[in-house]
Coordinates of C-alpha atoms in Angstrom, one line a residue:
M26 CA -31.8 13.0 16.4
T27 CA -29.5 14.2 13.2
V28 CA -30.2 16.4 11.0
A29 CA -28.1 15.1 7.8
R30 CA -25.2 18.0 6.5
V31 CA -26.5 19.4 2.9
Y32 CA -22.6 19.7 1.5
K33 CA -23.7 21.1 -1.5
W34 CA -23.5 24.7 0.5
D35 CA -20.4 24.0 1.9
N36 CA -19.1 23.2 -2.1
L37 CA -20.5 26.3 -2.8
K38 CA -19.4 28.4 0.2
V39 CA -15.5 27.6 0.0
I40 CA -15.6 28.5 -3.7
M41 CA -17.4 31.6 -3.3
I42 CA -15.3 33.1 -0.6
L43 CA -11.9 32.9 -2.5
G44 CA -13.7 34.1 -4.8
I45 CA -14.5 37.2 -2.5
V46 CA -11.3 37.2 -1.6
L47 CA -10.7 37.4 -5.5
E48 CA -13.2 40.0 -5.9
H49 CA -10.9 42.4 -3.3
A50 CA -7.9 41.6 -5.1
I51 CA -8.5 42.9 -7.7
L52 CA -10.5 45.9 -7.4
I53 CA -6.9 48.0 -6.9
Y54 CA -8.0 48.2 -10.9
G55 CA -11.2 49.6 -9.8
Y56 CA -13.6 48.9 -12.7
P57 CA -12.0 49.0 -15.9
R58 CA -13.8 48.3 -18.8
S59 CA -11.2 45.4 -19.4
L60 CA -12.4 43.0 -16.9
E61 CA -15.6 43.1 -17.1
L62 CA -16.3 40.2 -19.0
F63 CA -13.8 38.6 -16.6
W64 CA -16.0 40.6 -13.5
G65 CA -19.2 39.4 -15.4
L66 CA -18.3 36.0 -15.0
F67 CA -16.5 35.0 -11.9
I68 CA -17.5 38.0 -9.1
S69 CA -20.9 40.1 -10.2
W70 CA -23.1 36.6 -8.5
L71 CA -20.5 36.7 -5.4
M72 CA -22.6 38.2 -3.0
P73 CA -25.8 37.4 -4.2
M74 CA -25.7 34.2 -4.1
F75 CA -23.9 34.5 -0.1
T76 CA -27.3 36.2 0.4
I77 CA -29.4 34.2 -0.4
I78 CA -27.8 31.2 1.3
S79 CA -27.4 33.7 4.3
G80 CA -30.9 34.3 3.1
Y81 CA -31.7 29.9 2.7
W82 CA -30.4 29.6 7.2
M83 CA -32.2 32.1 8.6
K84 CA -34.0 32.0 11.9
E85 CA -35.5 34.3 14.2
R86 CA -33.6 34.7 16.8
P87 CA -33.6 37.0 20.2
L88 CA -32.3 40.6 20.0
V89 CA -29.5 39.2 22.0
D90 CA -28.3 36.3 19.9
L91 CA -27.9 38.6 16.6
C92 CA -26.4 40.8 17.7
S93 CA -24.2 38.5 19.7
R94 CA -22.9 36.6 15.8
Y95 CA -23.2 39.7 13.7
L96 CA -22.5 43.5 15.5
Y97 CA -19.5 41.8 17.6
P98 CA -17.6 40.6 15.3
M99 CA -18.6 43.8 12.9
L100 CA -17.4 45.9 15.3
L101 CA -14.2 43.8 16.6
F102 CA -13.0 42.6 13.2
S103 CA -13.9 46.7 11.7
G104 CA -11.2 47.6 14.8
V105 CA -9.0 45.5 12.9
N106 CA -9.0 46.4 9.2
F107 CA -9.2 50.2 10.3
I108 CA -6.4 49.5 11.8
V109 CA -4.3 47.8 9.4
G110 CA -5.9 49.1 6.9
Y111 CA -4.7 52.0 7.4
F112 CA -1.1 51.9 5.8
F113 CA -2.2 50.7 3.0
Y114 CA -5.6 51.5 2.3
P115 CA -5.3 55.3 0.6
S116 CA -9.6 55.5 1.8
Y117 CA -9.1 56.1 5.3
Q118 CA -6.1 58.6 5.2
S119 CA -9.3 61.8 4.2
G120 CA -13.1 61.2 5.0
F121 CA -15.2 59.5 7.2
H122 CA -16.2 55.9 8.3
A123 CA -17.8 53.8 10.5
M124 CA -17.9 49.9 8.7
G125 CA -14.4 48.6 8.3
Y126 CA -14.2 47.1 5.0
A127 CA -16.1 44.2 4.0
M128 CA -17.7 44.2 7.3
W129 CA -21.0 46.3 6.3
Y130 CA -22.0 42.1 5.3
L131 CA -22.7 41.5 9.2
W132 CA -24.4 44.8 9.8
A133 CA -27.0 44.2 6.7
L134 CA -27.2 40.4 8.0
F135 CA -27.9 41.9 11.4
V136 CA -30.6 43.7 9.6
Y137 CA -31.8 41.1 8.0
S138 CA -32.5 38.2 10.7
F139 CA -34.2 41.3 12.6
I140 CA -36.5 42.7 10.1
T141 CA -37.9 39.8 8.6
P142 CA -39.6 38.3 11.1
K143 CA -41.7 41.1 11.2
L144 CA -41.9 41.7 7.8
M145 CA -43.5 38.5 7.0
S146 CA -46.1 38.8 9.7
R147 CA -47.8 41.2 7.7
L148 CA -46.8 40.9 4.5
T149 CA -46.8 37.3 2.4
L150 CA -42.8 36.5 0.6
M151 CA -44.5 38.1 -3.1
R152 CA -45.3 40.6 -1.6
L153 CA -41.8 41.7 0.6
L154 CA -40.6 40.6 -2.3
L155 CA -42.1 43.1 -4.7
L156 CA -41.6 45.2 -2.1
S157 CA -38.3 45.0 -2.3
C158 CA -37.3 45.5 -6.1
L159 CA -39.4 48.7 -5.5
M160 CA -37.5 49.8 -3.3
V161 CA -34.8 49.6 -4.6
M162 CA -36.4 51.0 -7.0
V163 CA -37.1 54.2 -5.5
Y164 CA -33.6 54.5 -3.9
N165 CA -32.3 55.7 -6.8
F166 CA -35.0 58.8 -6.9
L167 CA -34.3 60.0 -3.1
P168 CA -32.9 62.8 -2.8
L169 CA -29.4 62.2 -0.7
S170 CA -26.9 64.9 -1.2
G171 CA -24.1 66.1 0.7
H172 CA -24.0 64.6 5.2
V173 CA -27.4 63.1 4.6
L174 CA -25.8 61.0 1.7
T175 CA -22.2 59.9 3.6
L176 CA -24.0 58.8 6.1
S177 CA -26.3 56.8 4.1
N178 CA -23.5 55.2 2.4
E179 CA -20.8 54.7 5.4
F180 CA -24.3 53.0 7.2
Q181 CA -24.5 50.7 3.8
L182 CA -28.5 51.5 3.2
N183 CA -27.8 51.1 -0.3
R184 CA -26.8 48.1 0.1
I185 CA -29.3 47.0 3.2
I186 CA -31.9 47.5 -0.1
G187 CA -29.7 46.1 -2.5
F188 CA -29.2 43.1 -1.3
Y189 CA -32.8 43.3 0.4
P190 CA -34.4 40.9 -2.8
F191 CA -31.4 38.0 -2.8
Y192 CA -32.2 37.0 0.6
L193 CA -35.6 37.1 0.3
L194 CA -35.4 34.8 -2.1
G195 CA -33.2 32.2 -0.1
I196 CA -36.3 32.5 2.5
M197 CA -38.4 31.1 -0.9
L198 CA -35.6 28.8 -2.6
K199 CA -36.4 27.0 1.1
N200 CA -39.7 25.4 -0.5
I201 CA -38.0 25.2 -3.4
K202 CA -36.5 21.1 -4.6
L203 CA -32.9 22.1 -5.5
G204 CA -31.5 19.3 -7.0
G205 CA -30.0 19.6 -9.8
G206 CA -29.6 18.3 -13.6
K207 CA -28.6 18.6 -17.6
S208 CA -31.8 21.3 -18.4
S209 CA -30.1 23.0 -15.5
L210 CA -26.8 22.9 -16.7
L211 CA -27.9 24.0 -19.7
Y212 CA -30.3 27.0 -19.0
L213 CA -26.9 27.1 -16.2
I214 CA -24.6 27.8 -18.9
F215 CA -27.3 29.7 -21.5
S216 CA -28.0 32.3 -18.6
I217 CA -24.0 33.2 -18.3
V218 CA -23.8 33.3 -21.9
V219 CA -26.5 35.7 -22.6
Y220 CA -25.6 37.9 -20.0
L221 CA -22.1 37.4 -21.0
F222 CA -23.4 39.0 -24.0
L223 CA -25.5 41.7 -22.5
C224 CA -22.0 42.7 -20.5
W225 CA -19.7 42.8 -23.6
F226 CA -22.3 44.8 -25.4
I227 CA -23.6 47.5 -22.6
K228 CA -20.7 49.3 -21.4
G229 CA -20.6 49.6 -17.3
L230 CA -23.4 46.6 -17.3
S231 CA -22.3 43.9 -14.3
Y232 CA -20.9 46.8 -12.2
S233 CA -24.9 47.1 -11.7
S234 CA -25.9 45.7 -8.9
G235 CA -26.7 46.2 -5.0
F236 CA -23.1 47.4 -4.5
Y237 CA -23.8 50.8 -6.7
L238 CA -26.5 51.9 -6.4
V239 CA -26.9 55.9 -6.2
P240 CA -29.6 58.3 -5.5
H241 CA -30.1 60.8 -8.7
M242 CA -29.2 57.6 -11.6
S243 CA -31.0 58.4 -14.4
L244 CA -33.3 55.6 -16.6
Y245 CA -31.3 54.1 -18.4
S246 CA -29.4 52.8 -15.8
I247 CA -32.2 52.6 -13.5
L248 CA -33.8 49.5 -16.3
C249 CA -29.2 48.2 -16.6
F250 CA -30.0 48.2 -12.5
V251 CA -33.5 45.9 -13.5
V252 CA -31.2 44.2 -16.2
N253 CA -28.2 42.7 -14.5
Y254 CA -30.6 41.8 -11.2
L255 CA -32.9 39.4 -13.0
F256 CA -30.0 37.8 -14.6
I257 CA -27.5 37.1 -11.7
G258 CA -30.7 35.9 -10.1
L259 CA -30.7 33.3 -12.4
I260 CA -27.6 32.1 -12.3
C261 CA -27.4 31.8 -8.6
Y262 CA -30.6 30.0 -9.0
F263 CA -29.8 27.8 -11.6
I264 CA -25.4 27.2 -10.0
I265 CA -26.8 26.3 -6.7
R266 CA -29.3 23.3 -8.9
V267 CA -26.0 21.4 -10.2
T268 CA -24.0 22.3 -6.9
P269 CA -23.3 18.5 -6.1
N270 CA -25.0 17.8 -2.6
K271 CA -21.1 15.3 -1.7
K272 CA -19.3 15.5 0.1
F273 CA -15.7 15.9 -1.9
V274 CA -12.5 17.1 0.3
W275 CA -12.6 20.6 0.3
S276 CA -15.8 20.4 2.0
A277 CA -15.1 19.7 5.3
Y278 CA -14.1 23.2 5.8
G279 CA -17.8 24.8 4.6
G280 CA -17.8 25.7 7.9
R281 CA -15.6 28.0 8.3
T282 CA -15.8 30.2 5.0
M283 CA -16.7 32.9 8.4
N284 CA -12.5 32.8 9.4
V285 CA -11.2 33.5 6.2
Y286 CA -14.2 36.4 5.4
L287 CA -13.0 38.4 9.6
L288 CA -9.7 37.6 8.8
H289 CA -9.0 38.1 4.3
M290 CA -8.4 42.1 5.0
L291 CA -4.6 41.2 6.6
L292 CA -3.9 39.6 3.2
V293 CA -5.0 42.0 0.7
F294 CA -4.7 45.4 2.3
P295 CA -0.6 44.9 2.8
I296 CA -0.3 42.8 -0.6
S297 CA -2.7 43.6 -2.6
Y298 CA -3.2 47.5 -2.5
G299 CA 0.5 47.6 -0.7
I300 CA 2.8 46.3 -3.4
F301 CA 0.5 44.9 -6.5
S302 CA -0.9 48.3 -6.8
Q303 CA 2.6 50.0 -7.3
L304 CA 3.0 48.1 -9.7
P305 CA 2.6 48.2 -13.6
Y306 CA -1.2 48.3 -14.9
T307 CA 0.1 44.5 -17.4
L308 CA -1.3 40.7 -17.3
L309 CA 1.2 39.5 -15.7
W310 CA 0.6 41.3 -12.5
I311 CA -2.7 41.1 -11.9
V312 CA -2.9 37.3 -13.1
L313 CA -0.2 37.5 -9.9
N314 CA -1.9 39.8 -7.3
V315 CA -5.6 37.2 -7.7
F316 CA -3.4 34.2 -7.9
I317 CA -1.1 34.8 -4.9
V318 CA -3.5 36.2 -2.9
P319 CA -6.4 33.5 -2.7
F320 CA -3.9 30.8 -2.4
M321 CA -2.3 32.1 0.9
S322 CA -6.1 33.6 2.2
I323 CA -6.6 29.2 2.1
F324 CA -4.9 29.0 5.9
F325 CA -7.3 30.2 7.4
F326 CA -9.7 27.8 7.1
G327 CA -7.1 25.1 8.4
D328 CA -7.7 24.0 12.7
R329 CA -4.6 25.9 14.1
I330 CA -7.0 29.3 13.3
D331 CA -10.0 27.5 13.7
K332 CA -9.7 27.4 17.0
V333 CA -8.4 30.5 17.9
M334 CA -11.2 31.8 16.2
N335 CA -13.6 29.8 18.1
C336 CA -12.4 31.4 21.3
I337 CA -12.0 35.0 19.8
L338 CA -15.3 34.8 19.0
S339 CA -18.0 31.6 21.6
K340 CA -16.2 33.9 24.8
K341 CA -16.7 37.8 24.2
S342 CA -15.1 41.0 25.7
W343 CA -17.3 43.2 24.0
G344 CA -16.0 45.7 26.0
L345 CA -12.8 45.0 24.2
A346 CA -14.0 44.9 21.0
V347 CA -15.9 48.1 22.1
A348 CA -12.6 49.8 22.8
V349 CA -10.6 47.9 19.7
Y350 CA -13.4 50.1 17.4
L351 CA -13.3 53.5 19.1
V352 CA -9.5 53.6 18.9
A353 CA -9.4 52.6 15.0
V354 CA -12.5 55.0 13.9
V355 CA -10.7 57.7 16.1
L356 CA -7.2 56.6 13.6
V357 CA -8.7 56.3 10.1
N358 CA -11.3 59.5 10.8
K359 CA -8.4 61.7 12.6
S360 CA -8.3 64.4 9.5
W361 CA -11.8 64.9 8.9
L362 CA -12.4 64.5 12.9
L363 CA -9.6 66.7 12.4
D364 CA -11.8 69.3 9.6
L365 CA -14.0 68.7 11.9
I366 CA -12.1 70.6 14.2
K367 CA -10.7 73.4 12.7
F368 CA -14.9 74.2 11.2
D369 CA -16.1 75.2 14.6

């Protein structure tokens, strides 16, 4: 039996992946107050939305399949991003690094896909959602510091905990009709307007998301997280409702967004970090940066790239992936390893 394709998700994913490329390009400027409303409007909801969609399509799979689906590309493209990023990304010149830029999401999906069916066999989905939200709050009080905190951050414990509520929300949406209407559009506009007002009124609010959970936060910071999660959840829900389930020209590329995700740092590192990070912080250079890199990443949707990526991801060579990863890990951890040897 052929299942009709739901173009709503394709339409969303194509637009969102270009937004992710834009986000990674604009991160060269850090998190200035001047870009906070832009971040709140166009970026803050992107990864939560991807996580919701991943939850919506969650299926229980054997561990071998999960490793093949998530860990293989994570290892291979962590290696690729480490090697390319070493020449352009300053952070790779020092410190400890275990996971390549942007590859944390594949690791998170592996963890979610592995633990969620087991947890759902013991807890109702609503209780699990409430527990996940509680864990977000608890993480802020964990006494993590020093090497423990470094390892926790490198293995993305904060993001795994921070984004898990959105993954569970995606699972919950399976039982909800997601058709839109004028009322959903009005609710979306209202949610965005109120959220942007709060971002303008409360400095740093749009940066208080699942990306940035850290231990030892103040009660005020935790309150900002609560407000942020609430509005981002509402914005994601109403965006899903108002997105048309209709085939557009770009809908055909919805199934190729993983290609863009795995490859886009090949553009971001040399162009954004290599060129634009050296140019003055002016509106002209910012606009050119956030236009050129996403525009060029459209190339990764192409047929030829898709054939190559299908070959790479379907004909798996774990030996090659592990070898590339290990060589790259030594490269980006060279300074850390030398300090460790000197300390011994």
